[in-house]
């Protein structure tokens, strides 16, 4: 409906503004301070990044109620990956926040999202630019696996701190004699992360074919 289309446009606009601000801020800081800007990336833009990622959870709801025709499982996996790495791994360990991998992750996430939300906003208005369409459905194919590798590296870097501080590890009192050692949970999640990557990459190729097939390109040009 027209109302839902307006709502989705406003949502995409908010996300575009947030990610554009982060992306521009990162570039300006790097051009001004050089490598010194990399270590405090999280402290400078972490709040806005967390707000944007929390807002992205609405995209799962959009699919569930039918106003977004994207496939649920791939989008769910992509969003939960970011939420887990950002809030559970990075946000909970101050020692990880200053690592260069955080800057790499934020750069990749925002580069992809600036393109994606720009495409979405124009698509809501029925505007399709072939270069932007190509970029939206092509850029993610090489960059998504790189971002997964960066997520995996961030998790590996965080493991010694989770082991030292015991963050999120739980040991239940007698008579349960049951404990959860969180570093083991993260190691198991690494398997889920890389298994899910194969499924998502397959879906990215499917979406690219669906939107950039010869027939679709001719229709959008006409």
C-alpha positions as a Markdown table, in Angstrom:
| # | Residue | x | y | z |
|---|---|---|---|---|
| 1 | Unk | 0.0 | 0.0 | 0.0 |
| 2 | Unk | 1.0 | 3.6 | -0.4 |
| 3 | Unk | 1.3 | 4.1 | 3.4 |
| 4 | Unk | 3.6 | 1.1 | 3.8 |
| 5 | Unk | 5.7 | 2.3 | 0.9 |
| 6 | Unk | 6.1 | 5.7 | 2.6 |
| 7 | Unk | 7.0 | 4.0 | 5.9 |
| 8 | Unk | 9.6 | 1.8 | 4.2 |
| 9 | Unk | 11.0 | 4.8 | 2.4 |
| 10 | Unk | 11.4 | 6.7 | 5.7 |
| 11 | Unk | 13.0 | 3.6 | 7.3 |
| 12 | Unk | 15.5 | 3.4 | 4.4 |
| 13 | Unk | 16.2 | 7.1 | 4.6 |
| 14 | Unk | 16.9 | 6.9 | 8.3 |
| 15 | Unk | 19.3 | 4.0 | 7.8 |
| 16 | Unk | 20.9 | 5.8 | 4.8 |
| 17 | Unk | 21.5 | 8.9 | 6.9 |
| 18 | Unk | 23.0 | 6.9 | 9.8 |
| 19 | Unk | 25.3 | 4.8 | 7.7 |
| 20 | Unk | 26.3 | 7.7 | 5.5 |
| 21 | Unk | 27.3 | 9.7 | 8.6 |
| 22 | Unk | 29.4 | 6.8 | 9.9 |
| 23 | Unk | 31.0 | 6.2 | 6.5 |
| 24 | Unk | 31.8 | 9.9 | 6.0 |
| 25 | Unk | 33.1 | 10.3 | 9.5 |
| 26 | Unk | 35.4 | 7.3 | 9.2 |
| 27 | Unk | 36.9 | 8.6 | 5.9 |
| 28 | Unk | 37.4 | 12.2 | 7.3 |
| 29 | Unk | 39.0 | 10.9 | 10.5 |
| 30 | Unk | 41.4 | 8.7 | 8.5 |
| 31 | Unk | 42.3 | 11.5 | 6.2 |
| 32 | Unk | 42.9 | 13.8 | 9.2 |
| 33 | Unk | 44.5 | 11.6 | 11.7 |
| 34 | Unk | 45.8 | 8.7 | 9.6 |
| 35 | Unk | 46.3 | 5.3 | 11.4 |
| 36 | Unk | 45.7 | 7.0 | 14.8 |
| 37 | Unk | 42.0 | 7.2 | 13.9 |
| 38 | Unk | 41.7 | 3.4 | 13.5 |
| 39 | Unk | 42.2 | 2.5 | 17.2 |
| 40 | Unk | 39.4 | 4.7 | 18.4 |
| 41 | Unk | 36.8 | 4.0 | 15.7 |
| 42 | Unk | 34.4 | 2.3 | 18.2 |
| 43 | Unk | 34.6 | 5.2 | 20.6 |
| 44 | Unk | 33.9 | 7.7 | 17.9 |
| 45 | Unk | 31.0 | 6.1 | 16.0 |
| 46 | Unk | 30.1 | 3.1 | 18.1 |
| 47 | Unk | 26.9 | 4.6 | 19.4 |
| 48 | Unk | 25.5 | 5.5 | 16.0 |
| 49 | Unk | 26.6 | 2.1 | 14.7 |
| 50 | Unk | 24.7 | 0.3 | 17.5 |
| 51 | Unk | 21.6 | 2.3 | 16.9 |
| 52 | Unk | 21.6 | 1.5 | 13.2 |
| 53 | Unk | 22.1 | -2.2 | 13.8 |
| 54 | Unk | 19.3 | -2.3 | 16.4 |
| 55 | Unk | 17.1 | -0.5 | 13.9 |
| 56 | Unk | 17.9 | -3.1 | 11.3 |
| 57 | Unk | 16.0 | -5.7 | 13.4 |
| 58 | Unk | 12.9 | -4.2 | 12.1 |
| 59 | Unk | 13.7 | -5.6 | 8.7 |
| 60 | Unk | 13.0 | -9.1 | 10.0 |
| 61 | Unk | 9.5 | -7.8 | 11.1 |
| 62 | Unk | 9.0 | -6.3 | 7.7 |
| 63 | Unk | 9.5 | -9.7 | 6.1 |
| 64 | Unk | 7.3 | -11.5 | 8.6 |
| 65 | Unk | 4.4 | -9.2 | 8.1 |
| 66 | Unk | 4.8 | -9.3 | 4.3 |
| 67 | Unk | 5.7 | -5.6 | 3.4 |
| 68 | Unk | 9.2 | -6.7 | 2.4 |
| 69 | Unk | 9.5 | -9.5 | -0.2 |
| 70 | Unk | 13.1 | -10.5 | 0.7 |
| 71 | Unk | 13.8 | -14.0 | 1.9 |
| 72 | Unk | 13.6 | -14.3 | 5.7 |
| 73 | Unk | 16.4 | -16.8 | 6.5 |
| 74 | Unk | 19.3 | -15.0 | 4.7 |
| 75 | Unk | 18.3 | -11.6 | 6.1 |
| 76 | Unk | 17.9 | -13.1 | 9.6 |
| 77 | Unk | 21.3 | -14.6 | 9.5 |
| 78 | Unk | 23.0 | -11.4 | 8.2 |
| 79 | Unk | 21.4 | -9.3 | 10.9 |
| 80 | Unk | 22.0 | -11.7 | 13.8 |
| 81 | Unk | 25.7 | -12.0 | 12.7 |
| 82 | Unk | 26.2 | -8.3 | 13.1 |
| 83 | Unk | 24.2 | -8.1 | 16.3 |
| 84 | Unk | 26.2 | -10.9 | 17.9 |
| 85 | Unk | 29.6 | -9.6 | 16.8 |
| 86 | Unk | 28.8 | -6.0 | 17.7 |
| 87 | Unk | 27.0 | -6.3 | 21.0 |
| 88 | Unk | 28.2 | -9.6 | 22.4 |
| 89 | Unk | 31.8 | -9.7 | 21.2 |
| 90 | Unk | 33.0 | -6.1 | 20.6 |
| 91 | Unk | 30.8 | -4.1 | 23.0 |
| 92 | Unk | 31.4 | -6.4 | 26.0 |
| 93 | Unk | 35.2 | -6.4 | 25.7 |
| 94 | Unk | 36.8 | -3.0 | 25.9 |
| 95 | Unk | 40.2 | -4.5 | 24.9 |
| 96 | Unk | 38.7 | -5.6 | 21.5 |
| 97 | Unk | 37.2 | -2.2 | 20.8 |
| 98 | Unk | 40.6 | -0.7 | 20.0 |
| 99 | Unk | 41.6 | -3.4 | 17.5 |
| 100 | Unk | 42.0 | -2.5 | 13.8 |
| 101 | Unk | 39.5 | -5.3 | 12.9 |
| 102 | Unk | 36.7 | -3.2 | 14.3 |
| 103 | Unk | 37.5 | -0.4 | 11.9 |
| 104 | Unk | 37.6 | -2.9 | 9.0 |
| 105 | Unk | 34.2 | -4.4 | 10.0 |
| 106 | Unk | 32.6 | -1.0 | 10.3 |
| 107 | Unk | 34.0 | 0.1 | 6.9 |
| 108 | Unk | 32.7 | -3.0 | 5.1 |
| 109 | Unk | 29.3 | -2.8 | 6.8 |
| 110 | Unk | 28.7 | 0.8 | 6.1 |
| 111 | Unk | 30.0 | 0.6 | 2.5 |
| 112 | Unk | 27.5 | -2.1 | 1.7 |
| 113 | Unk | 24.6 | -0.5 | 3.6 |
| 114 | Unk | 25.1 | 3.0 | 2.0 |
| 115 | Unk | 24.7 | 1.4 | -1.4 |
| 116 | Unk | 21.9 | -0.9 | -0.3 |
| 117 | Unk | 19.7 | 1.8 | 1.3 |
| 118 | Unk | 20.3 | 4.2 | -1.6 |
| 119 | Unk | 19.1 | 1.5 | -4.0 |
| 120 | Unk | 16.1 | 0.7 | -1.7 |
| 121 | Unk | 15.0 | 4.4 | -1.4 |
| 122 | Unk | 15.1 | 4.9 | -5.2 |
| 123 | Unk | 13.3 | 1.6 | -5.8 |
| 124 | Unk | 10.5 | 2.7 | -3.5 |
| 125 | Unk | 9.9 | 5.5 | -5.9 |
| 126 | Unk | 10.2 | 3.3 | -8.9 |
| 127 | Unk | 13.6 | 4.7 | -9.9 |
| 128 | Unk | 16.2 | 2.2 | -11.1 |
| 129 | Unk | 19.6 | 3.3 | -12.2 |
| 130 | Unk | 21.4 | 0.4 | -13.9 |
| 131 | Unk | 24.9 | 1.2 | -12.4 |
| 132 | Unk | 23.4 | 1.5 | -8.9 |
| 133 | Unk | 21.4 | -1.7 | -9.4 |
| 134 | Unk | 24.5 | -3.5 | -10.6 |
| 135 | Unk | 26.6 | -2.2 | -7.7 |
| 136 | Unk | 24.0 | -3.1 | -5.1 |
| 137 | Unk | 23.7 | -6.8 | -6.3 |
| 138 | Unk | 27.4 | -7.2 | -7.2 |
| 139 | Unk | 29.4 | -5.5 | -4.5 |
| 140 | Unk | 28.1 | -7.7 | -1.7 |
| 141 | Unk | 29.3 | -10.9 | -3.4 |
| 142 | Unk | 33.0 | -10.2 | -2.9 |
| 143 | Unk | 32.7 | -8.0 | 0.2 |
| 144 | Unk | 30.3 | -10.2 | 2.3 |
| 145 | Unk | 32.9 | -13.1 | 2.6 |
| 146 | Unk | 35.5 | -10.6 | 3.5 |
| 147 | Unk | 33.3 | -9.3 | 6.3 |
| 148 | Unk | 32.6 | -12.8 | 7.5 |
| 149 | Unk | 36.4 | -13.4 | 7.8 |
| 150 | Unk | 36.7 | -10.1 | 9.7 |
| 151 | Unk | 33.9 | -11.2 | 12.0 |
| 152 | Unk | 35.7 | -14.5 | 12.6 |
| 153 | Unk | 38.9 | -12.7 | 13.3 |
| 154 | Unk | 37.2 | -10.4 | 15.8 |
| 155 | Unk | 35.8 | -13.4 | 17.6 |
| 156 | Unk | 39.2 | -15.1 | 17.7 |
| 157 | Unk | 40.8 | -11.9 | 19.0 |
| 158 | Unk | 38.2 | -11.7 | 21.8 |
| 159 | Unk | 38.6 | -15.3 | 23.0 |
| 160 | Unk | 41.5 | -14.6 | 25.4 |
| 161 | Unk | 39.6 | -11.8 | 27.0 |
| 162 | Unk | 36.5 | -13.9 | 27.5 |
| 163 | Unk | 38.7 | -16.7 | 29.0 |
| 164 | Unk | 40.5 | -14.2 | 31.3 |
| 165 | Unk | 37.5 | -12.3 | 32.5 |
| 166 | Unk | 34.9 | -15.0 | 32.4 |
| 167 | Unk | 32.4 | -12.7 | 30.7 |
| 168 | Unk | 29.0 | -14.5 | 30.0 |
| 169 | Unk | 30.4 | -17.8 | 31.4 |
| 170 | Unk | 27.9 | -19.3 | 33.9 |
| 171 | Unk | 28.4 | -21.9 | 36.6 |
| 172 | Unk | 25.2 | -23.0 | 38.2 |
| 173 | Unk | 25.2 | -23.9 | 41.9 |
| 174 | Unk | 24.6 | -27.3 | 43.4 |
| 175 | Unk | 22.7 | -29.5 | 42.7 |
| 176 | Unk | 22.7 | -28.6 | 39.0 |
| 177 | Unk | 26.5 | -29.0 | 38.4 |
| 178 | Unk | 26.1 | -27.4 | 35.0 |
| 179 | Unk | 28.2 | -24.6 | 33.5 |
| 180 | Unk | 28.4 | -22.7 | 30.3 |
| 181 | Unk | 31.9 | -21.7 | 29.2 |
| 182 | Unk | 31.3 | -18.9 | 26.8 |
| 183 | Unk | 34.6 | -19.2 | 24.7 |
| 184 | Unk | 33.3 | -22.7 | 23.7 |
| 185 | Unk | 30.0 | -21.1 | 22.7 |
| 186 | Unk | 31.9 | -18.6 | 20.5 |
| 187 | Unk | 34.0 | -21.4 | 18.9 |
| 188 | Unk | 30.9 | -23.3 | 18.0 |
| 189 | Unk | 29.3 | -20.1 | 16.6 |
| 190 | Unk | 32.3 | -19.8 | 14.3 |
| 191 | Unk | 31.2 | -23.0 | 12.6 |
| 192 | Unk | 27.7 | -21.6 | 12.3 |
| 193 | Unk | 29.1 | -18.3 | 10.9 |
| 194 | Unk | 31.0 | -19.9 | 8.1 |
| 195 | Unk | 28.3 | -22.5 | 7.3 |
| 196 | Unk | 25.8 | -19.7 | 7.1 |
| 197 | Unk | 28.2 | -17.8 | 4.8 |
| 198 | Unk | 27.9 | -20.5 | 2.1 |
| 199 | Unk | 24.1 | -20.3 | 2.2 |
| 200 | Unk | 24.0 | -16.5 | 2.1 |
| 201 | Unk | 26.5 | -16.3 | -0.8 |
| 202 | Unk | 24.3 | -18.7 | -2.7 |
| 203 | Unk | 21.3 | -16.4 | -2.0 |
| 204 | Unk | 23.3 | -13.3 | -3.1 |
| 205 | Unk | 24.0 | -14.9 | -6.5 |
| 206 | Unk | 20.3 | -15.8 | -6.8 |
| 207 | Unk | 19.3 | -12.2 | -6.1 |
| 208 | Unk | 21.8 | -10.9 | -8.5 |
| 209 | Unk | 20.5 | -13.2 | -11.3 |
| 210 | Unk | 16.9 | -12.3 | -10.5 |
| 211 | Unk | 17.6 | -8.5 | -10.7 |
| 212 | Unk | 20.3 | -8.4 | -13.3 |
| 213 | Unk | 19.0 | -11.0 | -15.7 |
| 214 | Unk | 18.8 | -9.9 | -19.3 |
| 215 | Unk | 15.0 | -9.7 | -19.2 |
| 216 | Unk | 15.0 | -7.6 | -16.0 |
| 217 | Unk | 17.6 | -5.2 | -17.3 |
| 218 | Unk | 15.6 | -4.6 | -20.5 |
| 219 | Unk | 12.4 | -4.0 | -18.5 |
| 220 | Unk | 14.0 | -1.5 | -16.2 |
| 221 | Unk | 15.5 | 0.4 | -19.1 |
| 222 | Unk | 12.1 | 0.6 | -20.8 |
